[in-house]
mmCIF file of C-alpha atoms in Angstrom:
data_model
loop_
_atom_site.group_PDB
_atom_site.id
_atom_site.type_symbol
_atom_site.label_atom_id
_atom_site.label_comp_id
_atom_site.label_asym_id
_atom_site.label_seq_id
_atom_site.Cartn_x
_atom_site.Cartn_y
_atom_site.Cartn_z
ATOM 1 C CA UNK A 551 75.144 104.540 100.500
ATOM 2 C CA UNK A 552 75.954 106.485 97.439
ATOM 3 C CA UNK A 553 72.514 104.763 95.471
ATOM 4 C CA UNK A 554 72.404 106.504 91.398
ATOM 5 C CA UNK A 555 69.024 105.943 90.397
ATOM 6 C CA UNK A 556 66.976 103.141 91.567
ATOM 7 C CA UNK A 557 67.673 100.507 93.276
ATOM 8 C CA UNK A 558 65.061 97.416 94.705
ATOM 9 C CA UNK A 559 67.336 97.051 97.921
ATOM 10 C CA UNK A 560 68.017 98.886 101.244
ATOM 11 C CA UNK A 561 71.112 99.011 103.290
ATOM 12 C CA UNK A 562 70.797 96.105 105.451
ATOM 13 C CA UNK A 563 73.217 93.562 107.630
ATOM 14 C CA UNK A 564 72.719 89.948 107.113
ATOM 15 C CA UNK A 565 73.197 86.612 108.027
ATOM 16 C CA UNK A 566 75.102 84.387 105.979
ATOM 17 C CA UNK A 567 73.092 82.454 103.329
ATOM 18 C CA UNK A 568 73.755 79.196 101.280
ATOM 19 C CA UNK A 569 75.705 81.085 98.836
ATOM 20 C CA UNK A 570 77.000 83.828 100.365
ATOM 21 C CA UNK A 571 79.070 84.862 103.872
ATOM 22 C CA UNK A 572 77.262 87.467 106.138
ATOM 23 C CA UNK A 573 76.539 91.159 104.938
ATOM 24 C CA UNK A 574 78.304 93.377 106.808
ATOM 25 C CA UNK A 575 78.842 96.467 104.849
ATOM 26 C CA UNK A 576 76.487 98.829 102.938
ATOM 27 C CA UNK A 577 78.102 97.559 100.096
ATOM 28 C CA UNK A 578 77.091 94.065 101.297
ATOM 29 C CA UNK A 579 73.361 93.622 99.890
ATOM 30 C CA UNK A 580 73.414 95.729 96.722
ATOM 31 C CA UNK A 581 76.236 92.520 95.778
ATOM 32 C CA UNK A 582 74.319 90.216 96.920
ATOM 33 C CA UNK A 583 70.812 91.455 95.214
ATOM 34 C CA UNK A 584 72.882 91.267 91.586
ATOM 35 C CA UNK A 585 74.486 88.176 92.515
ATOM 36 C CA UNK A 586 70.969 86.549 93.212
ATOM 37 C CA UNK A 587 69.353 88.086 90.167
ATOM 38 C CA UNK A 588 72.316 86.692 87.772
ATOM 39 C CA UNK A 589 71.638 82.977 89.655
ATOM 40 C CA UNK A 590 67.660 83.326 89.310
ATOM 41 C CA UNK A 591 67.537 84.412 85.807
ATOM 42 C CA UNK A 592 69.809 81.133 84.830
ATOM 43 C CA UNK A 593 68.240 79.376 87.007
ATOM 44 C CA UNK A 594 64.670 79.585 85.011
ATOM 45 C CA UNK A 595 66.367 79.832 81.492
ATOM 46 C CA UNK A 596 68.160 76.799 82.284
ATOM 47 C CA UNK A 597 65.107 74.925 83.577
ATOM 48 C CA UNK A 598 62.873 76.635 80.713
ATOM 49 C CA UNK A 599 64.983 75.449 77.814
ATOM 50 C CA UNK A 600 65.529 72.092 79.402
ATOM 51 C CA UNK A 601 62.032 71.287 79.906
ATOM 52 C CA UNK A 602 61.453 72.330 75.959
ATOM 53 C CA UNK A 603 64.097 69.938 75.315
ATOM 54 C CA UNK A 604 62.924 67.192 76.606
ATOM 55 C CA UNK A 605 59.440 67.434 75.443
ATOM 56 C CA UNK A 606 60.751 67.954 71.829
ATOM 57 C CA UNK A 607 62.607 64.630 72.551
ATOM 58 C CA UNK A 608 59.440 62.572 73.446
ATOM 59 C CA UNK A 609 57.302 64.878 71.442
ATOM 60 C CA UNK A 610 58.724 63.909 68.222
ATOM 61 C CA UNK A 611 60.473 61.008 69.128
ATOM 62 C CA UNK A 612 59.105 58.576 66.094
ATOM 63 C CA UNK A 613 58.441 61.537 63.404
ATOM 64 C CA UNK A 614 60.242 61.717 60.207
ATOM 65 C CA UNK A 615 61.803 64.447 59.275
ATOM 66 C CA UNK A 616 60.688 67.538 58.208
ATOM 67 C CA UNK A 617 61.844 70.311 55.795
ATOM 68 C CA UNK A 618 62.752 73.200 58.239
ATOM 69 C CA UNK A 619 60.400 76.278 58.238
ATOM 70 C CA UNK A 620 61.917 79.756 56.836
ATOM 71 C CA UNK A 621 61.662 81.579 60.215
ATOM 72 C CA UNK A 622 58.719 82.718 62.959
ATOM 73 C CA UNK A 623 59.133 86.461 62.833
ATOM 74 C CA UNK A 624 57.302 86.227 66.507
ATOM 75 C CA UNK A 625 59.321 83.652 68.114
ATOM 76 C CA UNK A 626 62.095 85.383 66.871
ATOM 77 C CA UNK A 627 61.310 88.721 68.286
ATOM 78 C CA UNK A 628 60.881 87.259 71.719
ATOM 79 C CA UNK A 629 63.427 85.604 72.345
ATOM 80 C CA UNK A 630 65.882 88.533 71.005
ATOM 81 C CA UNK A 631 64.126 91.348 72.690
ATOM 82 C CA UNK A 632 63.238 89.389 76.164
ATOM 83 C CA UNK A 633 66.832 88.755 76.798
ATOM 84 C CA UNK A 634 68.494 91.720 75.526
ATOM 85 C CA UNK A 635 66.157 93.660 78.118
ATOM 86 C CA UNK A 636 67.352 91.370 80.745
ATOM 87 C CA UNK A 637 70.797 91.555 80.041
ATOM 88 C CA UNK A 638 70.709 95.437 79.894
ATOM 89 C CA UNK A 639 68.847 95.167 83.271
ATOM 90 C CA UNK A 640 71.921 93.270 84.474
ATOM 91 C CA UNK A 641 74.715 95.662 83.392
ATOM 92 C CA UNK A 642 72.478 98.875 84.721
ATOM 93 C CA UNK A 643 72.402 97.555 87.959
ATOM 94 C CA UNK A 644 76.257 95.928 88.439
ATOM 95 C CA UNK A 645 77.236 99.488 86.410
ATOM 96 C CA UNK A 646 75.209 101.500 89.475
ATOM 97 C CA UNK A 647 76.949 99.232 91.665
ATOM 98 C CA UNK A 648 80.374 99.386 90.169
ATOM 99 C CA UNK A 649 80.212 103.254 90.242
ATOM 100 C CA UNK A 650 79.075 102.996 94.262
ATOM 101 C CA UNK A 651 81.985 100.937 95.298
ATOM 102 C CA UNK A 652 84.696 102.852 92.902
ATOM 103 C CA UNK A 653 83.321 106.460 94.390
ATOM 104 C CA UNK A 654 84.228 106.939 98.802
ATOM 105 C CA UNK A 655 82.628 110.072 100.112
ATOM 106 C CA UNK A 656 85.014 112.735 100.445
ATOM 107 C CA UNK A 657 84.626 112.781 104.378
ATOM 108 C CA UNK A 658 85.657 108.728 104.729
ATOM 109 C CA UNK A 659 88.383 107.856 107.323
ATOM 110 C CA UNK A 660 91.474 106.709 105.250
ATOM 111 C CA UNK A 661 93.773 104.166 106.893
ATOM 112 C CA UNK A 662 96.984 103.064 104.827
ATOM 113 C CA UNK A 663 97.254 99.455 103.514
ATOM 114 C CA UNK A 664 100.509 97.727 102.616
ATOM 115 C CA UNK A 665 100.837 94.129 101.332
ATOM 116 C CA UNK A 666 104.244 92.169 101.343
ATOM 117 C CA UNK A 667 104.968 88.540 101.537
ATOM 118 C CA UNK A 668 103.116 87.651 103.574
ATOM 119 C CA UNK A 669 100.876 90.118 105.574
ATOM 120 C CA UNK A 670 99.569 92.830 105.446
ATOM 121 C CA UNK A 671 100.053 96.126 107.703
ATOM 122 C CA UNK A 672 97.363 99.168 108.445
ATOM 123 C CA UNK A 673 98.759 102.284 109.151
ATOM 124 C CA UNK A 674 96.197 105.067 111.186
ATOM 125 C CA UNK A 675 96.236 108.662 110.671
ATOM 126 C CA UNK A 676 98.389 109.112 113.943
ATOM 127 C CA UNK A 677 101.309 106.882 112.422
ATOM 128 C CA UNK A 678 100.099 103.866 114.492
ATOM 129 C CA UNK A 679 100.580 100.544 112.371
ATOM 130 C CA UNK A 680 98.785 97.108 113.205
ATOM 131 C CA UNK A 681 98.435 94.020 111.131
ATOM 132 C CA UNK A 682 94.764 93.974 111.698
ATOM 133 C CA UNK A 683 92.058 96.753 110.396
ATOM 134 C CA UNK A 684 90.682 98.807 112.704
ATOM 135 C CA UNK A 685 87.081 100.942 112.077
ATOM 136 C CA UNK A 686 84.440 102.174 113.719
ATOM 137 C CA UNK A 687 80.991 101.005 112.934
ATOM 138 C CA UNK A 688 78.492 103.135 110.706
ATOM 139 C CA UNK A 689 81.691 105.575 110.052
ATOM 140 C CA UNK A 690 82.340 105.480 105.971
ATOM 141 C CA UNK A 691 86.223 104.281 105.725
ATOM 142 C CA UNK A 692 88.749 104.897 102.153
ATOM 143 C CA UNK A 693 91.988 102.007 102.518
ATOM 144 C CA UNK A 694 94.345 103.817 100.469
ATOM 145 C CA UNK A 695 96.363 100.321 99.351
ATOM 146 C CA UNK A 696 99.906 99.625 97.589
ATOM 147 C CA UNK A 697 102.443 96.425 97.809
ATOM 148 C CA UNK A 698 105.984 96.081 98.598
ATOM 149 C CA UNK A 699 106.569 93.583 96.275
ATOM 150 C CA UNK A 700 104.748 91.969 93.971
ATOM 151 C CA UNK A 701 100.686 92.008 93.033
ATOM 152 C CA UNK A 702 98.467 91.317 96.145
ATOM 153 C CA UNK A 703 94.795 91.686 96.659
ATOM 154 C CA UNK A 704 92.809 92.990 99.562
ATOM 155 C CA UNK A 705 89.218 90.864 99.684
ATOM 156 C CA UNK A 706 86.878 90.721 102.932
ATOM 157 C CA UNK A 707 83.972 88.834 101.913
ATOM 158 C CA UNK A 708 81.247 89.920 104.493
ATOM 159 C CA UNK A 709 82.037 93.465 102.746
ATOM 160 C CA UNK A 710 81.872 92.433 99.292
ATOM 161 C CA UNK A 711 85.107 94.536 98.479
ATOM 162 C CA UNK A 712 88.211 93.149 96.720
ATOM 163 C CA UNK A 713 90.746 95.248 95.348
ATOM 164 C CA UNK A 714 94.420 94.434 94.041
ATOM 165 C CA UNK A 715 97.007 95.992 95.611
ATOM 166 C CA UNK A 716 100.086 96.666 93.366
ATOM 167 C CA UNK A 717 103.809 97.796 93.306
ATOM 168 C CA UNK A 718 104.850 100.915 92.530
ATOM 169 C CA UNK A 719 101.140 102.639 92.404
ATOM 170 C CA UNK A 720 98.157 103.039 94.958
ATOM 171 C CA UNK A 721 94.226 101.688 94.460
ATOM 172 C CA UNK A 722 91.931 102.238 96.816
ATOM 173 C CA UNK A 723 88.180 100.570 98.187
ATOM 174 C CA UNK A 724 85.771 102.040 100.813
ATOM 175 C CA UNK A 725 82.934 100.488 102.512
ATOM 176 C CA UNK A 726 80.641 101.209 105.479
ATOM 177 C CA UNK A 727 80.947 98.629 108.019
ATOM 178 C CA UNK A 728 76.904 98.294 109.896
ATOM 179 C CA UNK A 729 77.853 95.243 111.906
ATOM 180 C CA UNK A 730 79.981 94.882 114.822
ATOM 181 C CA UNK A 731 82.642 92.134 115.216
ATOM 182 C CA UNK A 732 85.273 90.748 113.485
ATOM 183 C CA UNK A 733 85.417 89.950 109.953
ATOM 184 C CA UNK A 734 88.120 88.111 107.856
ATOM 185 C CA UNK A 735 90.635 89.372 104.917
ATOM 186 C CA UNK A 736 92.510 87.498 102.615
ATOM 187 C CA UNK A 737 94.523 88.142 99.678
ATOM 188 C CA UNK A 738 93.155 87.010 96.817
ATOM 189 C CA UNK A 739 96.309 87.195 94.029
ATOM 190 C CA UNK A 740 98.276 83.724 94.706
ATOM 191 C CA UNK A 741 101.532 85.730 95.753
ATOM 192 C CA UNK A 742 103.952 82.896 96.563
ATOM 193 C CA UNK A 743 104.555 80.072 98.979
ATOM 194 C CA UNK A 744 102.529 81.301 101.587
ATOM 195 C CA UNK A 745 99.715 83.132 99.946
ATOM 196 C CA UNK A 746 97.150 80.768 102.354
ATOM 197 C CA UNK A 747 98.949 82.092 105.333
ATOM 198 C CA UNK A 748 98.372 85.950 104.401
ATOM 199 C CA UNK A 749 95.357 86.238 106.282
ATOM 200 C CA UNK A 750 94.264 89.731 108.928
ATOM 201 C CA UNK A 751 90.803 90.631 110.157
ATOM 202 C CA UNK A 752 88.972 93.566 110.244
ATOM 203 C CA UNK A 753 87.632 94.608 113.566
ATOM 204 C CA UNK A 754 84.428 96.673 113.587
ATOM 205 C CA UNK A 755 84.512 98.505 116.551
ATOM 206 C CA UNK A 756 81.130 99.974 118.827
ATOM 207 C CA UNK A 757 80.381 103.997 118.639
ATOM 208 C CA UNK A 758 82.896 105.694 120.972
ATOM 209 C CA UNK A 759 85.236 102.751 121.278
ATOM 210 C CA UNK A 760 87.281 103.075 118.405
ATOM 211 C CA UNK A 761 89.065 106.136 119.392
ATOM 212 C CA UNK A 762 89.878 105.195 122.660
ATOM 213 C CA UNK A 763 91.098 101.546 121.372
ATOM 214 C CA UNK A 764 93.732 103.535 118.747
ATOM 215 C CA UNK A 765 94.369 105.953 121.857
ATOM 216 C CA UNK A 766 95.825 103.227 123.687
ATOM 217 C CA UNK A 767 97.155 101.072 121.309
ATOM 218 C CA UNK A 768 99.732 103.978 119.702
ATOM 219 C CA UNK A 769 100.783 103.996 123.423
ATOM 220 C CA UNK A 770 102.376 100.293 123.911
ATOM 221 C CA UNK A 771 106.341 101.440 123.557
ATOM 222 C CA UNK A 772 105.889 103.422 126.722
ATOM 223 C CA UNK A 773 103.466 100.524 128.618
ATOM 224 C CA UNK A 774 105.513 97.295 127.900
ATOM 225 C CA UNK A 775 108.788 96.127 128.735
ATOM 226 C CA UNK A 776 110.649 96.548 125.610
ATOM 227 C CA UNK A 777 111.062 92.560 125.236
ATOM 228 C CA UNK A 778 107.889 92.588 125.248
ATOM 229 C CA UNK A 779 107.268 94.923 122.929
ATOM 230 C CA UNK A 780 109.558 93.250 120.689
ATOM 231 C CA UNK A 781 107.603 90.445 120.588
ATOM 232 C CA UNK A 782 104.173 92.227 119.838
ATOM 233 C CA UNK A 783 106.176 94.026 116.921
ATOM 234 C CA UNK A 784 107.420 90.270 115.629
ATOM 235 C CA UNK A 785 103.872 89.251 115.668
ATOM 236 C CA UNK A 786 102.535 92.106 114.661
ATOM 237 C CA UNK A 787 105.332 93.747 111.352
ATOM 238 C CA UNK A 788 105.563 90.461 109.321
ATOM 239 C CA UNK A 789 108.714 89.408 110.696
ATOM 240 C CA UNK A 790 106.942 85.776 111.857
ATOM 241 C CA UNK A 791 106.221 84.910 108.461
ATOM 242 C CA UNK A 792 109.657 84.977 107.598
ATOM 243 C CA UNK A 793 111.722 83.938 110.697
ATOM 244 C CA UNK A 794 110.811 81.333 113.233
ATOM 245 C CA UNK A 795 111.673 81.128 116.971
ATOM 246 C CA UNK A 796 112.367 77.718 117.250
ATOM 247 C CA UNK A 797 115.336 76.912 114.912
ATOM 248 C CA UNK A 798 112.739 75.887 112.255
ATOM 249 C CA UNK A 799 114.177 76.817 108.816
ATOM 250 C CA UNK A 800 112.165 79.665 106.964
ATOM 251 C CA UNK A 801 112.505 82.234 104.264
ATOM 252 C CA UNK A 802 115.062 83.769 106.386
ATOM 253 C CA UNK A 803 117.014 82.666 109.375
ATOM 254 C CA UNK A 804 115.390 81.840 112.447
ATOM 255 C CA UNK A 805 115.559 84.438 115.223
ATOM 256 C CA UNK A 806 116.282 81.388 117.845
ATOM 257 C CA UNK A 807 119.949 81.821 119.289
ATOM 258 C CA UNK A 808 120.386 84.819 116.135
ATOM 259 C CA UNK A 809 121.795 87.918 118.639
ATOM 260 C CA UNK A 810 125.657 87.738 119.130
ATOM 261 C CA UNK A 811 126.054 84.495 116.932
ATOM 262 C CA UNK A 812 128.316 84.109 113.925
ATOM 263 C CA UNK A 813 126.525 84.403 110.644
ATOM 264 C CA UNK A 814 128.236 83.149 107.370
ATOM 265 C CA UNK A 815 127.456 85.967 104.724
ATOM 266 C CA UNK A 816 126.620 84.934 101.000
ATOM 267 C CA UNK A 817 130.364 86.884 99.943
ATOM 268 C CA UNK A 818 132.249 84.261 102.165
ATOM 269 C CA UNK A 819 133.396 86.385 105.634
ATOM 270 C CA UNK A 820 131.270 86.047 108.735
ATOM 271 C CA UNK A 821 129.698 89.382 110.826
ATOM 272 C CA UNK A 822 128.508 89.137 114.791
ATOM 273 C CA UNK A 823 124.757 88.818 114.652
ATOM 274 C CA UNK A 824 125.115 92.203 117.016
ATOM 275 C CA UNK A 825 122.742 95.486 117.504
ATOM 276 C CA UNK A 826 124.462 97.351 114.656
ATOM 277 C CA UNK A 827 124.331 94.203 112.222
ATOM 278 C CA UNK A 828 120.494 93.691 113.097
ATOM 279 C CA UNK A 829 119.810 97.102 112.728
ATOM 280 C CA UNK A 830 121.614 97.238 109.461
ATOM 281 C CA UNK A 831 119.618 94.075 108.488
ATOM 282 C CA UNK A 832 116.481 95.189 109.056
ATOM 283 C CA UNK A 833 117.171 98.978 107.039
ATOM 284 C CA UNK A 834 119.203 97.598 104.313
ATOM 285 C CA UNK A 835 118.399 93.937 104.531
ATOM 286 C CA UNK A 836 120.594 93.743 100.980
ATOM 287 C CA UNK A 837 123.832 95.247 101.982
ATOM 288 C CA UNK A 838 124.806 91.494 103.829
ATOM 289 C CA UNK A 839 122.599 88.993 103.037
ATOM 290 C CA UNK A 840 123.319 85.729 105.021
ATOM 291 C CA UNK A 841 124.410 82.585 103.308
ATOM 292 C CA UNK A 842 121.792 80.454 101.846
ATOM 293 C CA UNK A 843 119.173 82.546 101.704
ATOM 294 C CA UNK A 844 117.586 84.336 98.786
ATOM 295 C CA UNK A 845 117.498 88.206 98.932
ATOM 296 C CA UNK A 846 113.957 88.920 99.369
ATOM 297 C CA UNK A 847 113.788 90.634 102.761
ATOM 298 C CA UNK A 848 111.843 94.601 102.163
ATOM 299 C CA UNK A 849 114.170 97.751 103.999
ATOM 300 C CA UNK A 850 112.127 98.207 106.806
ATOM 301 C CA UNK A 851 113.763 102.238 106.395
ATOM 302 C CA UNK A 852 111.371 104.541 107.573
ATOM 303 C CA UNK A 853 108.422 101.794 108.317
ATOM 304 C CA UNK A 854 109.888 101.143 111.798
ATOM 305 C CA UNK A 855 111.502 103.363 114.596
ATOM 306 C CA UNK A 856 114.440 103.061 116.181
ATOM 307 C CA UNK A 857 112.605 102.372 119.350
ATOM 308 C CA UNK A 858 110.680 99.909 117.826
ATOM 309 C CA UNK A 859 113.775 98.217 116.004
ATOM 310 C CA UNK A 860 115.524 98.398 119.493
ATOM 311 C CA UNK A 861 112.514 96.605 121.393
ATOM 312 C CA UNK A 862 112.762 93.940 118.398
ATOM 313 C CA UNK A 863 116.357 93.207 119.538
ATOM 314 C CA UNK A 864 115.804 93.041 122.933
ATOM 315 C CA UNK A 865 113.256 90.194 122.207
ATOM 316 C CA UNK A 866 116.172 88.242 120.133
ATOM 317 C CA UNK A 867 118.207 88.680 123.381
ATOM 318 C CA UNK A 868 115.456 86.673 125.208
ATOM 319 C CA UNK A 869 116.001 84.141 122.232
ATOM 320 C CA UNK A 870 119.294 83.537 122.654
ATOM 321 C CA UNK A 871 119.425 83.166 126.487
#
């Protein structure tokens, strides 16, 4: 970890404690140490002017009252100088910390992060996309993150990194990952009716494995039937939180029975729910929007092949059987 100046804390995974979720980043316990500092320190203030309190209260319960001293140059002193140490302790420790977790080493593996309503997609140097993060363990990574709509936010707690993910621009986070398994990520910018559901995991893969997990997951277009296929890319490209498979009513139409039907169009004609129409829909989901429904459907231009757009229509075929 990228430590400026001193810090009382090593790089160290964790089990989760009453407060906190598991460490499981080097980012992990230098949070945690400022977090617990922060709760101490009000902790014993808190008790410490509460316990003065109340033995003021019965102290001088039955006195009269008393013309109020000028000042205690002293007292005074103390309790200016003891906290303004303490609170300039604080900052210089969440400031060392701030500058760790805003500064990736130039050698981290970027992946590409895109947020829309509502998931969120990876994409891998080799063009592979997934909706879950892959990494290697002990392997510094840089998630290069932007949105396709409107302001999300990438948080995994057991990393102790959060960043929001805009429109328009890109932000970035980095972390270490020194614990195998899989960890959760949420977005944590309420982004519409099914912020709760925008959920993915980040899966912290053993030395050697990673490679040979992204090996054979850019491969599944030539391993799977293309139905089948189709159906890992619905799962997988945010087209389930949008459109259902069992007639259920969603933010757009349900891909039960869709291929070859007749869909009313929001100018008043009709269009075959065909290849070329589903195509079109999924490039230029605004040039015929169907009856109904609002227009809030991204292009998918240039985010999925034509072999993957074909293997999604060949899994509406098995739909409409």
């Amino acid at each position: 970890m990228n430590r400026i100046g001193w810090s009382p804390f090593s790089i160290d995974a964790g089990p989760a404690s009453f407060w906190l979720p598991q460490r499981a980043s080097n980012l992990a316990e230098g949070v945690d140490w400022n977090w617990n500092f922060v709760l101490w320190i009000n902790v014993v203030f808190f008790v410490l002017v509460t316990a003065v309190l109340l033995w003021f209260v019965w102290r001088y319960r039955n006195a009269d009252a008393q013309p109020s001293p000028s000042h205690n140059m002293p007292l005074e002193l103390t309790w200016t100088i003891v906290p303004t140490l303490i609170v300039v302790y604080m900052f210089w420790q969440g400031y060392v910390s701030y500058l760790d977790m805003a500064t990736p080493p130039e050698n981290a593996y970027e992946v590409q992060a895109l947020g829309q309503k509502w998931n969120w997609t990876f994409t891998y140097p080799n063009g592979y996309v997934d909706p879950n993060l892959h990494v290697p363990v002990d392997t510094a990574v840089r998630v290069t993150m932007t949105s396709q709509d409107v302001i999300h936010s990438l948080f995994v707690p057991a990393f102790r990194v959060k960043r929001d993910v805009f429109p328009g621009r890109y932000t970035n986070l980095w972390f270490t990952a020194i614990a195998e398994g899989e960890f959760e990520i949420f977005c944590a910018e309420y982004c519409g009716t099914s912020h709760s559901k925008m959920q993915a995991t980040v899966v912290v893969h053993p030395p050697g494995e990673f490679e040979k997990w992204l090996a054979e997951a850019s491969d599944f277009l030539s391993k799977m039937p293309p139905a089948e296929a189709g159906q890992l890319l619905y799962n997988q490209r945010g087209c389930k939180q949008c459109h259902s498979i069992d007639g259920a009513t969603g933010t757009g139409p349900s891909f039960l029975a869709l291929y070859n039907s007749m869909q009313p169009l929001s100018d008043g004609s009709q269009v075959t729910a065909d290849e070329n129409y589903i195509h079109e829909s999924i490039v230029a989901p605004m040039s015929k929007l169907v009856a109904g429904y609002e227009p809030v459907m991204p292009s998918y231009k240039g985010r999925l092949k034509d072999q993957e757009i074909g293997a999604i229509i060949e899994y509406m075929k098995t739909l409409s059987r």
